[in-house]
Coordinates of C-alpha atoms and ligand atoms in Angstrom, one line a residue:
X1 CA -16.9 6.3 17.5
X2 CA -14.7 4.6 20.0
X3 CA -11.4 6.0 20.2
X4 CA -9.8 2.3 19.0
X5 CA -12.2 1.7 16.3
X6 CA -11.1 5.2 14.7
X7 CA -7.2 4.4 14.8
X8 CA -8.4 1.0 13.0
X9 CA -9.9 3.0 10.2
X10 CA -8.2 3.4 6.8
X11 CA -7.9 6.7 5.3
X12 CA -10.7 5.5 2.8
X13 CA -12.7 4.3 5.3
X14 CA -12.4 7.3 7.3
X15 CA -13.3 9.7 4.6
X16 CA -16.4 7.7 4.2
X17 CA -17.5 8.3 7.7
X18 CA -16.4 11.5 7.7
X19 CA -18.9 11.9 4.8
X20 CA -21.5 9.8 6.5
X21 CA -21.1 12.0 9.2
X22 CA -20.6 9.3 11.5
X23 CA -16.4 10.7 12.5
X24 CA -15.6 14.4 13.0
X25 CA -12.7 15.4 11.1
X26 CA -11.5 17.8 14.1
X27 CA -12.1 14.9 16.3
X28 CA -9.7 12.3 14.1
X29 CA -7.2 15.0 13.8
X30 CA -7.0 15.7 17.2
X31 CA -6.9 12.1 18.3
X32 CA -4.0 11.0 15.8
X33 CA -2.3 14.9 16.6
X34 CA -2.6 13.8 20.2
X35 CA -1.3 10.2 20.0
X36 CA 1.8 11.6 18.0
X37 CA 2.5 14.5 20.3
X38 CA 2.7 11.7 22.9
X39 CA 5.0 9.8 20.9
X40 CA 7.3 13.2 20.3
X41 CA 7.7 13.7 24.2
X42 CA 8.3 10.2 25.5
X43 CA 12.3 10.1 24.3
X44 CA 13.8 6.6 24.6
X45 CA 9.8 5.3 25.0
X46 CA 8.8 6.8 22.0
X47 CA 9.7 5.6 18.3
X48 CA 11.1 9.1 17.6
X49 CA 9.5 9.1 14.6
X50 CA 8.3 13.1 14.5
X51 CA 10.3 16.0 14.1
X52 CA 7.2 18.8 14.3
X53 CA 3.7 17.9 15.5
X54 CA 1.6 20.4 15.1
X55 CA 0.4 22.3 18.0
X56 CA -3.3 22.3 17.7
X57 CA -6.1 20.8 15.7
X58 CA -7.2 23.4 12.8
X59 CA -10.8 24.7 13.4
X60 CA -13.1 23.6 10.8
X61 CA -12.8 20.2 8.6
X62 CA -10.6 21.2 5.6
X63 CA -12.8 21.5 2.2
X64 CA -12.1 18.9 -0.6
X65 CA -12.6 15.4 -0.9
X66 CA -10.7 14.4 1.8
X67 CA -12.3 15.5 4.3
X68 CA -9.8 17.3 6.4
X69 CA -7.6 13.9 7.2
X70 CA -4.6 14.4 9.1
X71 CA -1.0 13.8 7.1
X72 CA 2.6 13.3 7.9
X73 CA 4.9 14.8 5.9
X74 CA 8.7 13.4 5.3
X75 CA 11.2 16.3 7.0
X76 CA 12.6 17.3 3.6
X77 CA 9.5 18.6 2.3
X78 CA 9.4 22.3 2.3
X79 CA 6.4 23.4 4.1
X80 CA 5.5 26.8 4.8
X81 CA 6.9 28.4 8.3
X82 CA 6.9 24.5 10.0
X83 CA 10.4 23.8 10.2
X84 CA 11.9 21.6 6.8
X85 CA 15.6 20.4 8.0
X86 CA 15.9 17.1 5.7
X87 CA 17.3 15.5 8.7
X88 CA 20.2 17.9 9.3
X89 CA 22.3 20.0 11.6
X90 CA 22.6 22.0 8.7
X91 CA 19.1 23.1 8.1
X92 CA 18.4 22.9 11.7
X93 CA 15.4 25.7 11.9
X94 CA 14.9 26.5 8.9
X95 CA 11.9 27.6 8.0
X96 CA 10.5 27.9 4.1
X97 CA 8.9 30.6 2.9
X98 CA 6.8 28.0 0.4
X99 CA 5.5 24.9 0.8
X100 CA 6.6 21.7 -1.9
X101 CA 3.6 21.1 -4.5
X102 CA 2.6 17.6 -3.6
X103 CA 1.9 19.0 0.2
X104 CA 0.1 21.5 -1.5
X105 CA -2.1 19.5 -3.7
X106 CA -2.7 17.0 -0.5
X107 CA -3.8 20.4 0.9
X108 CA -6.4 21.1 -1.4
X109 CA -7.7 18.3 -2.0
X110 CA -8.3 18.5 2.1
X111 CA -5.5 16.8 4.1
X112 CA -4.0 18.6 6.9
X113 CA -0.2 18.8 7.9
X114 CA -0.2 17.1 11.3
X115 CA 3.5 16.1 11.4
X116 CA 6.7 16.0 10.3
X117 CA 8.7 13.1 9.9
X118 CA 12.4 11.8 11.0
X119 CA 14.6 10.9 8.6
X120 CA 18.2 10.0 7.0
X121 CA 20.1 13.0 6.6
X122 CA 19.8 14.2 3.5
X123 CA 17.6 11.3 2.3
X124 CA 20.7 9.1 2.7
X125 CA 20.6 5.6 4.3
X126 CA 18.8 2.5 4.8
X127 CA 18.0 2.7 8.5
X128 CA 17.3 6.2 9.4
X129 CA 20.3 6.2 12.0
X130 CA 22.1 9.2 9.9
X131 CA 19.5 11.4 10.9
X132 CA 20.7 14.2 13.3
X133 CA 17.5 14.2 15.5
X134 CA 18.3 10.3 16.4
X135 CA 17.6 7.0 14.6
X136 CA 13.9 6.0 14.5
X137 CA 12.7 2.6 16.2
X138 CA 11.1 -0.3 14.3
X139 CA 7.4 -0.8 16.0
X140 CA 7.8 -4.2 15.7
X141 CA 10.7 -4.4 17.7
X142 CA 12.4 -1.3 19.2
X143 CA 15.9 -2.6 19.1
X144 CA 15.6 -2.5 15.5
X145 CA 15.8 -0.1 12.5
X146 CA 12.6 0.9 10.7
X147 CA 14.7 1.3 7.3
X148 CA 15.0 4.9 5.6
X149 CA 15.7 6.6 4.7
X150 CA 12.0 7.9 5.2
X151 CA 11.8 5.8 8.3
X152 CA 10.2 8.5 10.7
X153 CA 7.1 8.5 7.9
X154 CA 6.7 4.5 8.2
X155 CA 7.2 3.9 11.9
X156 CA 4.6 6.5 12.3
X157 CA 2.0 4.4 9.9
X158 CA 2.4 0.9 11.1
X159 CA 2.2 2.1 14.9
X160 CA -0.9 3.8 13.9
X161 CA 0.9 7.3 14.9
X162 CA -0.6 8.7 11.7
X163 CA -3.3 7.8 9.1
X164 CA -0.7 8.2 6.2
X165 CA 2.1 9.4 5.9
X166 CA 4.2 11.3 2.7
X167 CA 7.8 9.8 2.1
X168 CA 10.3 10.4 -0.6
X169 CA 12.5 7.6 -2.6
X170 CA 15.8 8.0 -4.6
X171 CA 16.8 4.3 -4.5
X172 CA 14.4 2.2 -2.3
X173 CA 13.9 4.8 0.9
X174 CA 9.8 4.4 0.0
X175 CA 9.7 0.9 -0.5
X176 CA 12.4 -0.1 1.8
X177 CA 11.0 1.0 5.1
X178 CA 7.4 0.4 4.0
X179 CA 9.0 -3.5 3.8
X180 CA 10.6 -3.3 7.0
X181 CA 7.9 -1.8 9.2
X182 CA 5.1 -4.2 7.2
X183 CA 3.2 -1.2 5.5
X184 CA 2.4 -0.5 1.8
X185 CA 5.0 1.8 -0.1
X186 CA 4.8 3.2 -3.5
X187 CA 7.7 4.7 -6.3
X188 CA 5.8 6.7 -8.2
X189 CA 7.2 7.1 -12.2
X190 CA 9.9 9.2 -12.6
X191 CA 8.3 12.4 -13.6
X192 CA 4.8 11.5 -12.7
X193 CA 4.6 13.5 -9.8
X194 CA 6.6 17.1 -8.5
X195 CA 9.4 17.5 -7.2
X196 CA 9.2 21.1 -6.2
X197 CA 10.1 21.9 -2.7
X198 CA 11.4 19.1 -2.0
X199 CA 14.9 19.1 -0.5
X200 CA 17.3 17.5 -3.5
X201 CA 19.4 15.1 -2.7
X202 CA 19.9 13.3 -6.4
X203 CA 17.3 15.1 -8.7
X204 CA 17.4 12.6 -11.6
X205 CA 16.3 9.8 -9.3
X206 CA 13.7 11.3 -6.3
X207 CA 10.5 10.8 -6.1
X208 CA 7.5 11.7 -3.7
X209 CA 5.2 9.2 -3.3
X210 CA 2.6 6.9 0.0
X211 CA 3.7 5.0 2.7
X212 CA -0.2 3.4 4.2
X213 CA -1.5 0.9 5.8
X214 CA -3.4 -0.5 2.0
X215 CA -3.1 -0.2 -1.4
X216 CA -6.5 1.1 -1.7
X217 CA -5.2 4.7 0.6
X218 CA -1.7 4.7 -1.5
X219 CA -4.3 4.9 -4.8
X220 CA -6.1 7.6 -3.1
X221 CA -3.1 9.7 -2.0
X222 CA -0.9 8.8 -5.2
X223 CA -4.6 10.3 -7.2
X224 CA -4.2 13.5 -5.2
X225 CA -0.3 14.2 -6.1
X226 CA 0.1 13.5 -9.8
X227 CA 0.3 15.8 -12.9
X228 CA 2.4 18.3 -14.2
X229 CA 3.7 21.4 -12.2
X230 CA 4.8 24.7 -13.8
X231 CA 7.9 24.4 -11.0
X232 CA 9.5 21.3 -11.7
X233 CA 10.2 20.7 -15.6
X234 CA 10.6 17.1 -15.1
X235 CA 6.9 16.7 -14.2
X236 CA 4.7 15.4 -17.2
X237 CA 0.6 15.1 -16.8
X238 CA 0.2 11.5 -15.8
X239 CA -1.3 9.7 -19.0
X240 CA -4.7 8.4 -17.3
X241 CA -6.9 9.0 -14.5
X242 CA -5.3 7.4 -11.7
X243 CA -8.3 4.1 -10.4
X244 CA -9.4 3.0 -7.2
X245 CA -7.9 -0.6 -7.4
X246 CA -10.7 -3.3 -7.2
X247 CA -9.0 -6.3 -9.2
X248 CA -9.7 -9.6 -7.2
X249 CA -8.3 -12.0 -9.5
X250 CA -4.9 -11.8 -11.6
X251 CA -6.3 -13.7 -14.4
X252 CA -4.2 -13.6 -17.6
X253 CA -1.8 -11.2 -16.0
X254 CA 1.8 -11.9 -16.6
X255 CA 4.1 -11.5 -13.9
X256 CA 7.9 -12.0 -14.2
X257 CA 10.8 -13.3 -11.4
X258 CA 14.2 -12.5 -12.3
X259 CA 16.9 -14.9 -11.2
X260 CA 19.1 -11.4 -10.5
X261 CA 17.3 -10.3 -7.9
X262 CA 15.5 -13.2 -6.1
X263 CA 18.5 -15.6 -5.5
X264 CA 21.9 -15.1 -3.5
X265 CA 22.1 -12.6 -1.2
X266 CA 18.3 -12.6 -0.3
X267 CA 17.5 -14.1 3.4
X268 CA 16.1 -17.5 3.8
X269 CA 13.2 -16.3 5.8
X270 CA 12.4 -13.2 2.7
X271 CA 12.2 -16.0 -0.2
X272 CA 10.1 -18.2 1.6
X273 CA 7.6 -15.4 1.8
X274 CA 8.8 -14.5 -1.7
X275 CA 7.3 -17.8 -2.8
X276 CA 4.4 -18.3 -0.9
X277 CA 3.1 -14.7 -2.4
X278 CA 3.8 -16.2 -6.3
X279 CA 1.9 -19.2 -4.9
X280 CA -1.3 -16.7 -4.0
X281 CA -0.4 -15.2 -7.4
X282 CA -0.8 -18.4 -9.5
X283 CA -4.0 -18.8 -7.4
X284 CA -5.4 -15.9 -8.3
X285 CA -4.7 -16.6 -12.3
X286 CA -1.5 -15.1 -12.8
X287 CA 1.4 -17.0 -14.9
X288 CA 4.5 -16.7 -13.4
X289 CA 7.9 -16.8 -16.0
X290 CA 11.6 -16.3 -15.3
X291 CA 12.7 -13.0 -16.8
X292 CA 16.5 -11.8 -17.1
X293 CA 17.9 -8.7 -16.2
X294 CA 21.5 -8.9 -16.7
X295 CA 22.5 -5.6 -15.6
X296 CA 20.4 -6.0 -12.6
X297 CA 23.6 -6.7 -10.0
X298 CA 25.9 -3.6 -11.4
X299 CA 22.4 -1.5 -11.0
X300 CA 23.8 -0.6 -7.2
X301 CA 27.4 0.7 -8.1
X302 CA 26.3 2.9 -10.9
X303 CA 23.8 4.1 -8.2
X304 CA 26.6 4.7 -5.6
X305 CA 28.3 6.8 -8.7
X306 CA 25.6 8.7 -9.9
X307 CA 23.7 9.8 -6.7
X308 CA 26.5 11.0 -4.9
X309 CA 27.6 12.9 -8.1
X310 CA 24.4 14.5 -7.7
X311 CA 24.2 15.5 -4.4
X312 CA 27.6 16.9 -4.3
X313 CA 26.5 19.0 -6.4
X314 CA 22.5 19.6 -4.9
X315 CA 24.4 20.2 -1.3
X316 CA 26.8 23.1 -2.3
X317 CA 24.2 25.6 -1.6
X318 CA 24.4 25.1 1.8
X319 CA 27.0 27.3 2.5
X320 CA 25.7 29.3 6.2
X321 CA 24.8 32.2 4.1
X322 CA 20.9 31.2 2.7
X323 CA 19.6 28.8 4.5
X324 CA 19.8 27.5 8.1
X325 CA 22.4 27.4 10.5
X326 CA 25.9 29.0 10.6
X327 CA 28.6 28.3 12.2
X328 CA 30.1 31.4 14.8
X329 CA 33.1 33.1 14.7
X330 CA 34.8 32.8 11.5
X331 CA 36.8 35.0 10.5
X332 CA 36.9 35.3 6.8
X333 CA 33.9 33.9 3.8
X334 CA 35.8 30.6 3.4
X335 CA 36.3 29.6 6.8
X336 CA 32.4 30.3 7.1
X337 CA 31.5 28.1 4.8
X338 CA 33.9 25.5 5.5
X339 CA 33.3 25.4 9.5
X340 CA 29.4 25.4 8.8
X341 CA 29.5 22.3 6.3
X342 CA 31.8 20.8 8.9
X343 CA 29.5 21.4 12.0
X344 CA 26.3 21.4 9.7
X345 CA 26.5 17.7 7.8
X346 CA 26.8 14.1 9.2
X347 CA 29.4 11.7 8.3
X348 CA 27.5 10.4 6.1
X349 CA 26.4 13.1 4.0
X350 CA 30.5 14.3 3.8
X351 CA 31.2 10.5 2.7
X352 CA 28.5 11.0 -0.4
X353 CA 29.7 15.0 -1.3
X354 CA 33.9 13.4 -1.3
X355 CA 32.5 10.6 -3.3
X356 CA 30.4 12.7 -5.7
X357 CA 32.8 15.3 -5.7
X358 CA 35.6 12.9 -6.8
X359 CA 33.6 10.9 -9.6
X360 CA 32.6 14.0 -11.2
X361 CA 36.4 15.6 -11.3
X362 CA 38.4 15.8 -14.3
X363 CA 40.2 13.4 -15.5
X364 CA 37.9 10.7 -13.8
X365 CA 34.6 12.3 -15.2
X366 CA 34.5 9.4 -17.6
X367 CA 35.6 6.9 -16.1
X368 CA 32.9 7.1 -13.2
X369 CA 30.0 9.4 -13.8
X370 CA 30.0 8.3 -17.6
X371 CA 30.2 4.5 -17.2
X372 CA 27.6 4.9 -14.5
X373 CA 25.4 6.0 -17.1
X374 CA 25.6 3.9 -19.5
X375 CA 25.1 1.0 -17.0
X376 CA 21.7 2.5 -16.4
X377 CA 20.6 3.0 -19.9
X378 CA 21.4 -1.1 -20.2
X379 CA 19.5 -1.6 -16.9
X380 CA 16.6 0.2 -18.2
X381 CA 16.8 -1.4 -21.8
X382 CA 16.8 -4.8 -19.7
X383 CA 13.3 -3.5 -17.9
X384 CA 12.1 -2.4 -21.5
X385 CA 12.6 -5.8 -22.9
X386 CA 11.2 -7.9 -19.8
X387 CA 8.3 -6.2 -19.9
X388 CA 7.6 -7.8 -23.5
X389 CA 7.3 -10.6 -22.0
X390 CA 5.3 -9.9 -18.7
X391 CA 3.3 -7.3 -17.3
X392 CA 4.9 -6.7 -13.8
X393 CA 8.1 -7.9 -12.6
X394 CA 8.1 -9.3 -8.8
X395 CA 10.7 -9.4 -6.5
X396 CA 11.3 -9.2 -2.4
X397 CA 11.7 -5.6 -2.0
X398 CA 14.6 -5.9 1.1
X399 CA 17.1 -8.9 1.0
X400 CA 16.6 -9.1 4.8
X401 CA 13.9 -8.3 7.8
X402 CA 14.6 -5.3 10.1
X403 CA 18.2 -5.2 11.5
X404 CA 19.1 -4.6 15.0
X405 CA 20.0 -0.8 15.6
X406 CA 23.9 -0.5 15.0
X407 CA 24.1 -3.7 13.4
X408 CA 25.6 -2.0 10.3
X409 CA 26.4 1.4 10.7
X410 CA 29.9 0.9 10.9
X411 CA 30.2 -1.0 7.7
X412 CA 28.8 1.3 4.7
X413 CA 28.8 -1.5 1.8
X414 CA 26.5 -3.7 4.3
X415 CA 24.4 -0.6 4.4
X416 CA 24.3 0.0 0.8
X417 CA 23.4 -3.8 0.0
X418 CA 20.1 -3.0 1.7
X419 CA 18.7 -1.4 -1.8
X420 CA 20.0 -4.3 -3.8
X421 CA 16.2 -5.3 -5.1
X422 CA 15.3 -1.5 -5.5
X423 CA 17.6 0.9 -6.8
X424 CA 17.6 -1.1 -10.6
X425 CA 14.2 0.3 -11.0
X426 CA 14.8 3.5 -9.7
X427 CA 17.8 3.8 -12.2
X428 CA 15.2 2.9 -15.0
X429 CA 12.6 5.4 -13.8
X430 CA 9.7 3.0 -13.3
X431 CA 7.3 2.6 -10.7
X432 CA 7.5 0.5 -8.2
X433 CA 5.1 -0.9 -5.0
X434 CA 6.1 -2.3 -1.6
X435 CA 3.2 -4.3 0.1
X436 CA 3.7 -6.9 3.0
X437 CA 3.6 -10.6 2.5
X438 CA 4.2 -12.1 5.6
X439 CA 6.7 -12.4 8.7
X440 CA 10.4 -13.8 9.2
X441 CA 11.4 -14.4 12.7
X442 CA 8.1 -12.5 13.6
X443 CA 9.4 -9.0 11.4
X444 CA 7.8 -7.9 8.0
X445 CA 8.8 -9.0 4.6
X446 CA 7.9 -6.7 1.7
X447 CA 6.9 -8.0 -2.1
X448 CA 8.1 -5.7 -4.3
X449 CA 6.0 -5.7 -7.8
X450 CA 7.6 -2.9 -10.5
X451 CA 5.6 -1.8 -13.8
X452 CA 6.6 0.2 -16.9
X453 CA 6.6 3.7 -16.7
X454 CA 3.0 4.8 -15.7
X455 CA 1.5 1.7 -15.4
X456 CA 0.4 2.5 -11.3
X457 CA -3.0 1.6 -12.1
X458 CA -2.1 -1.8 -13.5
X459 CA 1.0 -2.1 -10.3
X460 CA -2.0 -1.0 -8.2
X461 CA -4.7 -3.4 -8.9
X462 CA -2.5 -6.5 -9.0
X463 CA -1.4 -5.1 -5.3
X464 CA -4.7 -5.2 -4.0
X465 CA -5.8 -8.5 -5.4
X466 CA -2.8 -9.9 -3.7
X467 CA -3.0 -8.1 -0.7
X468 CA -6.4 -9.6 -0.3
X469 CA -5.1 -13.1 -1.0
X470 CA -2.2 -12.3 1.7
X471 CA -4.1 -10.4 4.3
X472 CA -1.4 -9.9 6.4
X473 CA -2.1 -8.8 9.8
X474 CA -0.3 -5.5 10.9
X475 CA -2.0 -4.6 14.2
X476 CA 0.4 -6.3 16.8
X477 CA 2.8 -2.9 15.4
X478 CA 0.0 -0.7 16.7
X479 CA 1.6 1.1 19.9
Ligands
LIG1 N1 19.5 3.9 0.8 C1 19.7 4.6 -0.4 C2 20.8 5.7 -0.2 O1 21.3 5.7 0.9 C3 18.5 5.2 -1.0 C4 18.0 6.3 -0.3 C5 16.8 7.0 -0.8 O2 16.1 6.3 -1.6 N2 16.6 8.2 -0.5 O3 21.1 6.4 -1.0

């Protein structure tokens, strides 16, 4: 196979020929392994998008299904002796003694670690420029941002840097990048898949879950991760066997736009696409109805409350005494700890442990962390009742296309409007897809379609039926 063709492929498509015996899976890995190591040693030329790549191509094809397909891991996935930093100084060589479940079932069902991807520090931000090993570029345009905060992991897919690629998202950094790099991007359910060994950064809220090139290979990957894990008691067996998506047409299928999220705020260019995809949707058979969700627009302070509560209290274990770096010549335990969470964190990780640390004091606990919740119970009651009425709820996943690289990093509430559309349903713990529906200004615009809790294989069919009707055209991101 011709050395184009095969970086054409889908992961589907080149597990079939792997199985056909037509592709090699040494001779994929090495050419994807090869292309990224590129990528990792060309500085300002490259995208940046790698912190790790591994060093050589593993011998024989890995058993399982898969074939022994390459993967790129997010950064803050622990995996076994290949450095695990989450983006930060802090961590900076670390190396875990245990690798994070979903890598592990990927493993075995025969993916191979070929990378590991850039990203926010932490898991926080919107346009991986907190990350301490440099922002990521967009592929589409290198002046720009490729989103986060699992940037490094989307950049790498649309460029065609790696097949697939494992990201993480706590309030939109799945979706969000997947939108602005023109890639598909799936929130699994809370709960549906584990979260053990992967760096915290608010455990009620992250979730593992694809950033590909189709909705077919997130189906295939998102099949491979799910089910319940001794190691993480928030895991539950996921209800059904998880389907390869095959719907064509959306007939009878339900699909809700609420005014909350699809109105002010949202670029001109995003709602145009926005409406040309419900147009393919009514095509296909769908009925489109206005749905309300009234707590929709307080969904992103309670989520500015509530995950910096919990990571203040997820990051106080990294103190310079068990993992990573330390900072040198203190001279007492306190000074330690305090010098090495000086040197060891980014501005904006200190901004989310004051602000965490501050809501959850007392005196204030109430007032903040409290109220906080009980804007997300009404923002998840408000999902529960639209989805009496419809099946899936669409929206545009980012309120604008790819910004330019600093556009917003001085101005953190800018930043934080970035996951207007996508933190309400990771408040309510339901699963949400990314896929691309068109271009603004010649940079992707992501449709964002969210389900009830474990409905992927409903969110996944209508995804590829309207991918189909879309078929947007990602190659001119291919490096
Ligand atoms: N951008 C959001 C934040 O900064 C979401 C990040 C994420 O999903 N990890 O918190």
């Amino acid at each position: 196979m011709s050395s184009t063709d095969l970086f054409e492929l889908s992961v589907l498509d080149a597990v079939r020929a792997i199985d056909a015996g037509s592709l090699s899976a040494r001779e994929l890995f090495e050419a994807y392994r090869t292309r990224a190591e590129r990528d990792r040693g060309a500085g300002e030329d490259g995208l940046n998008c790698f912190t790790w790549v591994a060093g050589e191509t593993p011998k024989d094809g890995a058993p399982g299904p898969l074939g022994g397909v390459p993967l790129a891991v997010k950064d803050l996935f622990c995996t076994e002796g290949v450095p695990s930093q989450s983006g930060s100084r802090i961590l900076e060589g670390y190396l875990p003694p245990y690798t994070a479940t979903v890598v592990e079932r990927l493993s075995a069902a025969g993916t191979a670690l070929m990378a590991k991807t850039n990203q926010d520090e932490f898991a926080m931000g919107s346009s991986n420029e907190n990350s301490a090993f440099g922002p990521v570029r967009n592929p589409w345009d290198r002046g720009r941002v490729p989103g986060g905060s699992s940037g490094g992991s989307a950049a790498a897919v649309a460029a065609g840097l790696a097949p697939w690629a494992l990201g993480t998202d706590t309030g939109g950094s799945i979706r969000q990048p997947a939108a602005l790099c023109g890639i598909v991007g799936l929130k699994p359910t809370y709960g549906a898949v584990s979260r053990y060994g992967m760096i915290a950064f608010a455990s009620s809220l992250d979730q593992a879950g694809p950033l590909t090139r189709d909705v077919s290979d997130a189906a295939l990957m998102f099949s491979h991760m799910v089910g319940r894990d001794v190691s993480d008691a928030t895991s539950v067996e996921f209800p059904e066997e998880v389907r390869r998506p095959s719907a064509e047409r959306l007939d009878g299928v339900r699909l809700g736009v609420p005014g909350e999220l699809t109105g002010e705020g949202i670029e001109a260019g995003v709602l145009a696409c926005f409406r040309e995809s419900l147009e393919r949707a009514e095509e296909l058979g769908a009925s489109i109805e206005v749905v309300e969700l009234p707590h929709a627009p307080h969904a992103l302070s309670a989520y500015y409350v509530l995950a910096p509560a919990e990571a203040s209290s997820n990051l106080a274990r990294f103190d310079g005494v068990r993992y990573g770096a330390r900072a040198a010549g203190a001279t007492d335990l306190l000074e330690m700890y305090t010098r090495t969470r000086h040197d060891g964190f980014g501005a904006e990780v200190k901004r989310r442990i004051m602000l965490g640390t501050y809501a959850l004091s007392s005196g204030y606990y109430d007032a903040y962390y409290g109220r906080a919740q009980r804007v997300r119970t009404k923002i998840a009651e408000d999902f529960r009742a639209a989805f009496e009425q419809v099946d899936l709820i669409l929206t545009p996943t980012a309120p604008g296309v790819a910004f330019k690289l600093g556009e917003k990093t001085g101005d953190p509430l800018a930043m934080y409007l970035n996951d207007y559309c996508t933190v309400p349903m990771s408040l309510a713990g339901i699963p949400a897809i990314s896929i691309p529906c068109g271009l603004s200004g010649g940079l992707p615009v992501g449709l964002q379609l969210a389900g009830p809790a474990f409905s992927e294989n409903r969110l996944l069919d209508a995804a590829f039926a309207l991918e189909r009707a879309i078929a947007f055209d990602g190659s001119s991101a291919r490096v």
